[in-house]
CSV table of C-alpha atoms in Angstrom, one decimal:
chain,number,residue,atom,x,y,z
A,1,MET,CA,29.9,371.2,2.0
A,2,ALA,CA,30.4,368.4,4.6
A,3,PRO,CA,33.3,368.9,7.0
A,4,PRO,CA,36.4,366.8,6.4
A,5,LEU,CA,36.5,363.4,8.2
A,6,ALA,CA,38.6,363.5,11.3
A,7,LEU,CA,40.4,360.2,10.7
A,8,PRO,CA,44.1,359.6,11.1
A,9,ARG,CA,45.9,357.9,8.2
A,10,PRO,CA,45.7,354.2,8.9
A,11,LEU,CA,48.5,351.6,8.7
A,12,ALA,CA,45.8,349.0,7.8
A,13,VAL,CA,42.2,349.1,6.7
A,14,ILE,CA,40.1,346.1,7.7
A,15,LEU,CA,36.7,345.8,6.0
A,16,ASP,CA,33.5,343.9,6.6
A,17,LEU,CA,32.1,342.1,3.6
A,18,ASP,CA,28.3,341.8,3.5
A,19,GLY,CA,26.6,345.2,3.3
A,20,THR,CA,30.0,347.0,3.2
A,21,LEU,CA,31.6,345.7,0.0
A,22,VAL,CA,28.8,343.8,-1.5
A,23,ASP,CA,25.0,344.5,-1.5
A,24,THR,CA,24.0,341.2,0.2
A,25,VAL,CA,22.1,342.3,3.4
A,26,ASP,CA,18.7,341.6,1.9
A,27,THR,CA,20.0,338.2,0.7
A,28,ARG,CA,21.2,337.5,4.2
A,29,ILE,CA,17.8,338.4,5.7
A,30,ARG,CA,16.0,336.1,3.2
A,31,ALA,CA,18.3,333.2,4.0
A,32,TRP,CA,17.7,333.7,7.7
A,33,LEU,CA,14.0,333.8,7.2
A,34,ALA,CA,14.1,330.6,5.2
A,35,ALA,CA,16.3,328.8,7.8
A,36,PHE,CA,14.1,329.8,10.7
A,37,ASP,CA,11.0,328.7,8.8
A,38,GLU,CA,12.6,325.3,8.3
A,39,PHE,CA,13.3,325.0,12.1
A,40,ARG,CA,9.8,326.3,12.9
A,41,ILE,CA,11.1,329.4,14.7
A,42,PRO,CA,9.1,332.6,14.1
A,43,ALA,CA,11.1,335.5,12.8
A,44,THR,CA,10.4,338.7,10.9
A,45,ARG,CA,12.3,340.8,8.4
A,46,GLN,CA,12.1,343.8,10.8
A,47,GLN,CA,13.5,341.7,13.6
A,48,LEU,CA,16.4,340.4,11.6
A,49,ALA,CA,17.5,343.5,9.8
A,50,PRO,CA,19.4,345.1,12.7
A,51,LEU,CA,20.9,341.7,13.7
A,52,ILE,CA,22.7,341.2,10.4
A,53,GLY,CA,26.4,341.2,11.0
A,54,MET,CA,26.2,339.5,14.3
A,55,ASP,CA,27.8,336.1,14.9
A,56,GLY,CA,25.3,333.6,13.3
A,57,ARG,CA,25.1,331.3,16.3
A,58,ARG,CA,24.4,334.2,18.6
A,59,LEU,CA,21.8,335.5,16.2
A,60,ALA,CA,20.0,332.1,16.1
A,61,ARG,CA,19.9,331.9,19.9
A,62,GLN,CA,18.6,335.5,20.2
A,63,VAL,CA,15.8,335.0,17.7
A,64,ALA,CA,14.8,331.7,19.4
A,65,GLU,CA,14.8,333.3,22.8
A,66,ALA,CA,12.6,336.1,21.6
A,67,ALA,CA,10.1,333.4,20.5
A,68,GLY,CA,10.3,331.9,23.9
A,69,LEU,CA,12.2,328.8,22.7
A,70,ALA,CA,15.2,327.2,24.3
A,71,LEU,CA,17.5,325.7,21.6
A,72,PRO,CA,19.0,322.2,22.4
A,73,PRO,CA,22.8,322.0,22.4
A,74,ASP,CA,24.4,322.7,19.0
A,75,ARG,CA,21.1,323.7,17.4
A,76,ASP,CA,22.4,327.2,17.0
A,77,GLU,CA,25.3,325.8,15.0
A,78,GLU,CA,22.9,323.8,12.9
A,79,ILE,CA,20.7,326.8,12.1
A,80,ASP,CA,23.7,328.9,11.3
A,81,ARG,CA,25.1,326.3,8.9
A,82,ARG,CA,21.7,325.9,7.2
A,83,CYS,CA,21.3,329.6,6.8
A,84,GLY,CA,24.8,329.7,5.2
A,85,ALA,CA,23.9,327.0,2.7
A,86,ILE,CA,20.7,328.8,1.8
A,87,PHE,CA,22.6,332.1,1.5
A,88,GLU,CA,25.1,330.6,-0.8
A,89,SER,CA,22.3,329.2,-3.1
A,90,LEU,CA,20.7,332.7,-3.2
A,91,ASN,CA,23.9,334.7,-3.6
A,92,ALA,CA,24.6,333.7,-7.2
A,93,ASP,CA,25.3,337.2,-8.6
A,94,PRO,CA,26.1,339.7,-5.8
A,95,ARG,CA,26.4,343.3,-6.7
A,96,PRO,CA,29.4,345.3,-5.4
A,97,LEU,CA,28.5,348.4,-3.5
A,98,PRO,CA,29.6,351.8,-4.8
A,99,ALA,CA,33.3,352.4,-5.0
A,100,ALA,CA,34.1,349.1,-3.2
A,101,ALA,CA,36.8,347.9,-5.7
A,102,ASP,CA,38.1,351.5,-6.2
A,103,PHE,CA,38.5,352.0,-2.4
A,104,ILE,CA,40.4,348.7,-2.0
A,105,ALA,CA,42.7,349.6,-4.9
A,106,ALA,CA,43.3,353.1,-3.4
A,107,VAL,CA,44.3,351.5,-0.1
A,108,GLN,CA,46.7,349.1,-1.8
A,109,GLN,CA,48.2,351.8,-4.0
A,110,ARG,CA,49.1,353.8,-1.0
A,111,GLY,CA,51.0,350.9,0.6
A,112,ILE,CA,48.4,350.6,3.3
A,113,ASP,CA,47.6,347.0,4.4
A,114,VAL,CA,44.1,345.8,3.7
A,115,ALA,CA,42.1,342.8,5.0
A,116,ILE,CA,38.5,341.6,5.1
A,117,ALA,CA,37.1,340.4,8.4
A,118,THR,CA,33.7,338.9,8.1
A,119,SER,CA,31.4,336.8,10.4
A,120,SER,CA,30.5,334.7,7.4
A,121,ARG,CA,31.8,331.2,7.2
A,122,ARG,CA,34.6,330.4,4.8
A,123,GLU,CA,32.3,328.7,2.2
A,124,GLN,CA,30.1,331.7,2.0
A,125,VAL,CA,32.8,334.3,1.2
A,126,ALA,CA,34.3,333.3,-2.2
A,127,THR,CA,31.3,334.3,-4.4
A,128,SER,CA,31.1,337.8,-2.8
A,129,VAL,CA,34.8,338.5,-3.0
A,130,ARG,CA,35.0,337.3,-6.6
A,131,ALA,CA,32.2,339.7,-7.5
A,132,LEU,CA,34.5,342.6,-6.5
A,133,GLY,CA,36.8,341.8,-9.4
A,134,LEU,CA,39.9,342.7,-7.4
A,135,ALA,CA,43.3,342.6,-9.1
A,136,GLN,CA,44.9,341.5,-5.8
A,137,GLU,CA,42.8,339.7,-3.2
A,138,PRO,CA,43.4,340.9,0.3
A,139,VAL,CA,43.9,338.9,3.5
A,140,ILE,CA,40.5,337.3,4.4
A,141,VAL,CA,39.6,336.3,8.0
A,142,ASP,CA,36.2,334.6,8.2
A,143,GLY,CA,33.9,333.5,11.0
A,144,SER,CA,35.4,330.0,10.8
A,145,SER,CA,38.7,331.3,12.0
A,146,VAL,CA,37.6,332.3,15.5
A,147,LEU,CA,35.5,331.0,18.4
A,148,HIS,CA,33.5,334.2,18.8
A,149,ALA,CA,32.6,336.5,15.8
A,150,LYS,CA,31.2,340.0,16.0
A,151,PRO,CA,30.5,341.9,18.2
A,152,GLU,CA,33.4,340.3,19.9
A,153,PRO,CA,36.7,341.7,18.7
A,154,ASP,CA,38.4,338.4,17.9
A,155,LEU,CA,37.9,338.6,14.0
A,156,LEU,CA,39.3,342.1,13.9
A,157,LEU,CA,42.3,341.4,16.1
A,158,LEU,CA,43.1,338.3,14.1
A,159,ALA,CA,43.0,340.4,10.9
A,160,ALA,CA,45.3,343.0,12.4
A,161,GLU,CA,47.7,340.2,13.4
A,162,GLN,CA,47.6,338.7,9.9
A,163,VAL,CA,48.7,342.0,8.4
A,164,ASP,CA,51.1,342.6,11.3
A,165,ARG,CA,49.7,346.0,12.4
A,166,PRO,CA,48.7,347.1,15.9
A,167,PRO,CA,44.9,347.4,16.3
A,168,GLU,CA,45.2,351.1,17.3
A,169,SER,CA,46.6,351.9,13.8
A,170,CYS,CA,43.7,350.3,11.9
A,171,TRP,CA,40.4,351.4,10.6
A,172,TYR,CA,37.6,348.9,10.7
A,173,VAL,CA,35.0,349.8,8.0
A,174,GLY,CA,31.5,348.2,8.3
A,175,ASP,CA,27.8,348.7,7.9
A,176,SER,CA,26.3,347.3,11.1
A,177,THR,CA,26.2,348.2,14.8
A,178,TRP,CA,28.0,344.9,15.5
A,179,ASP,CA,30.9,346.1,13.3
A,180,MET,CA,31.2,349.3,15.3
A,181,ARG,CA,30.9,347.5,18.6
A,182,ALA,CA,33.6,345.1,17.5
A,183,ALA,CA,35.9,348.0,16.4
A,184,VAL,CA,35.5,349.7,19.8
A,185,ALA,CA,36.3,346.4,21.6
A,186,ALA,CA,39.4,345.9,19.3
A,187,ARG,CA,40.6,349.5,19.9
A,188,MET,CA,40.3,350.3,16.2
A,189,ARG,CA,38.7,353.4,14.5
A,190,GLY,CA,35.2,352.2,13.5
A,191,VAL,CA,34.0,353.8,10.3
A,192,GLY,CA,30.4,353.2,9.3
A,193,VAL,CA,29.2,353.1,5.7
A,194,THR,CA,25.4,353.3,5.0
A,195,ALA,CA,25.1,352.5,1.3
A,196,GLY,CA,24.3,348.8,1.9
A,197,ALA,CA,23.3,349.0,5.6
A,198,ALA,CA,20.2,347.9,7.3
A,199,VAL,CA,20.6,350.6,10.0
A,200,ASP,CA,21.1,354.3,9.8
A,201,ALA,CA,24.0,356.6,10.5
A,202,ASP,CA,22.7,357.5,14.0
A,203,ALA,CA,22.6,353.8,15.0
A,204,LEU,CA,26.2,353.4,13.7
A,205,ARG,CA,27.4,356.4,15.7
A,206,ALA,CA,25.6,355.2,18.8
A,207,ALA,CA,27.4,351.9,18.5
A,208,GLY,CA,30.8,353.7,18.5
A,209,ALA,CA,31.6,354.8,14.9
A,210,ALA,CA,34.3,357.4,14.8
A,211,ALA,CA,32.9,358.5,11.4
A,212,VAL,CA,30.0,357.6,9.1
A,213,VAL,CA,29.9,358.0,5.3
A,214,ALA,CA,27.4,357.2,2.7
A,215,THR,CA,29.8,355.3,0.3
A,216,LEU,CA,33.4,354.1,0.4
A,217,ALA,CA,34.3,356.8,-2.1
A,218,GLU,CA,34.3,359.3,0.7
A,219,LEU,CA,37.0,357.4,2.5
A,220,ILE,CA,39.6,357.6,-0.3
A,221,GLY,CA,40.6,361.2,0.5
A,222,PRO,CA,41.3,360.6,4.2
A,223,LEU,CA,43.7,357.8,3.3
A,224,GLY,CA,46.2,360.5,2.3
A,225,GLY,CA,48.5,360.7,-0.7
A,226,ALA,CA,49.7,357.6,-2.6
């Protein structure tokens, strides 16, 4: 039997979206590959997988630099927007990850605040959130809301501000190393979940995760009683 998770009861739970609540990491990778192909920038699936979850503009610059290319001003924004448009066209029927809706419902039933903080742009979020079938939609902070998305802490801090909770009292639940690095920078408890991740548990722990679980179902118990 696995040991109990050493996590304090949170005042708020803030969640990533892609790869944490919905199984969309592969769709993200396919969208990035298509966008880079359009801009004639070489990229591979293996290269992109560990970068998913990062600020899209930063991702575009990093891939271009790896190919020995210097992007002209604002081209990173252009590539990111094009990737988002391709993603939205591909993401017609996203599948919720195990226990996603149950976990959010459990958080809400216990009177714990909940929010989604995602690097995705606003126009890319609605389809995935709708797929969760939530009775009550949580606060959503998207990449359009801040100047710098993950791994910078801005998204997470804005989400904590939106639910009026100190960052130190929050969990941030995500599937990528960028999520965990952002949680550390925001002084939140980073909790990694691997069910939809492109990286393994060791990578999440190395990036600062306080705990790592296979699915969100394992986090319902540590929330405490209703």
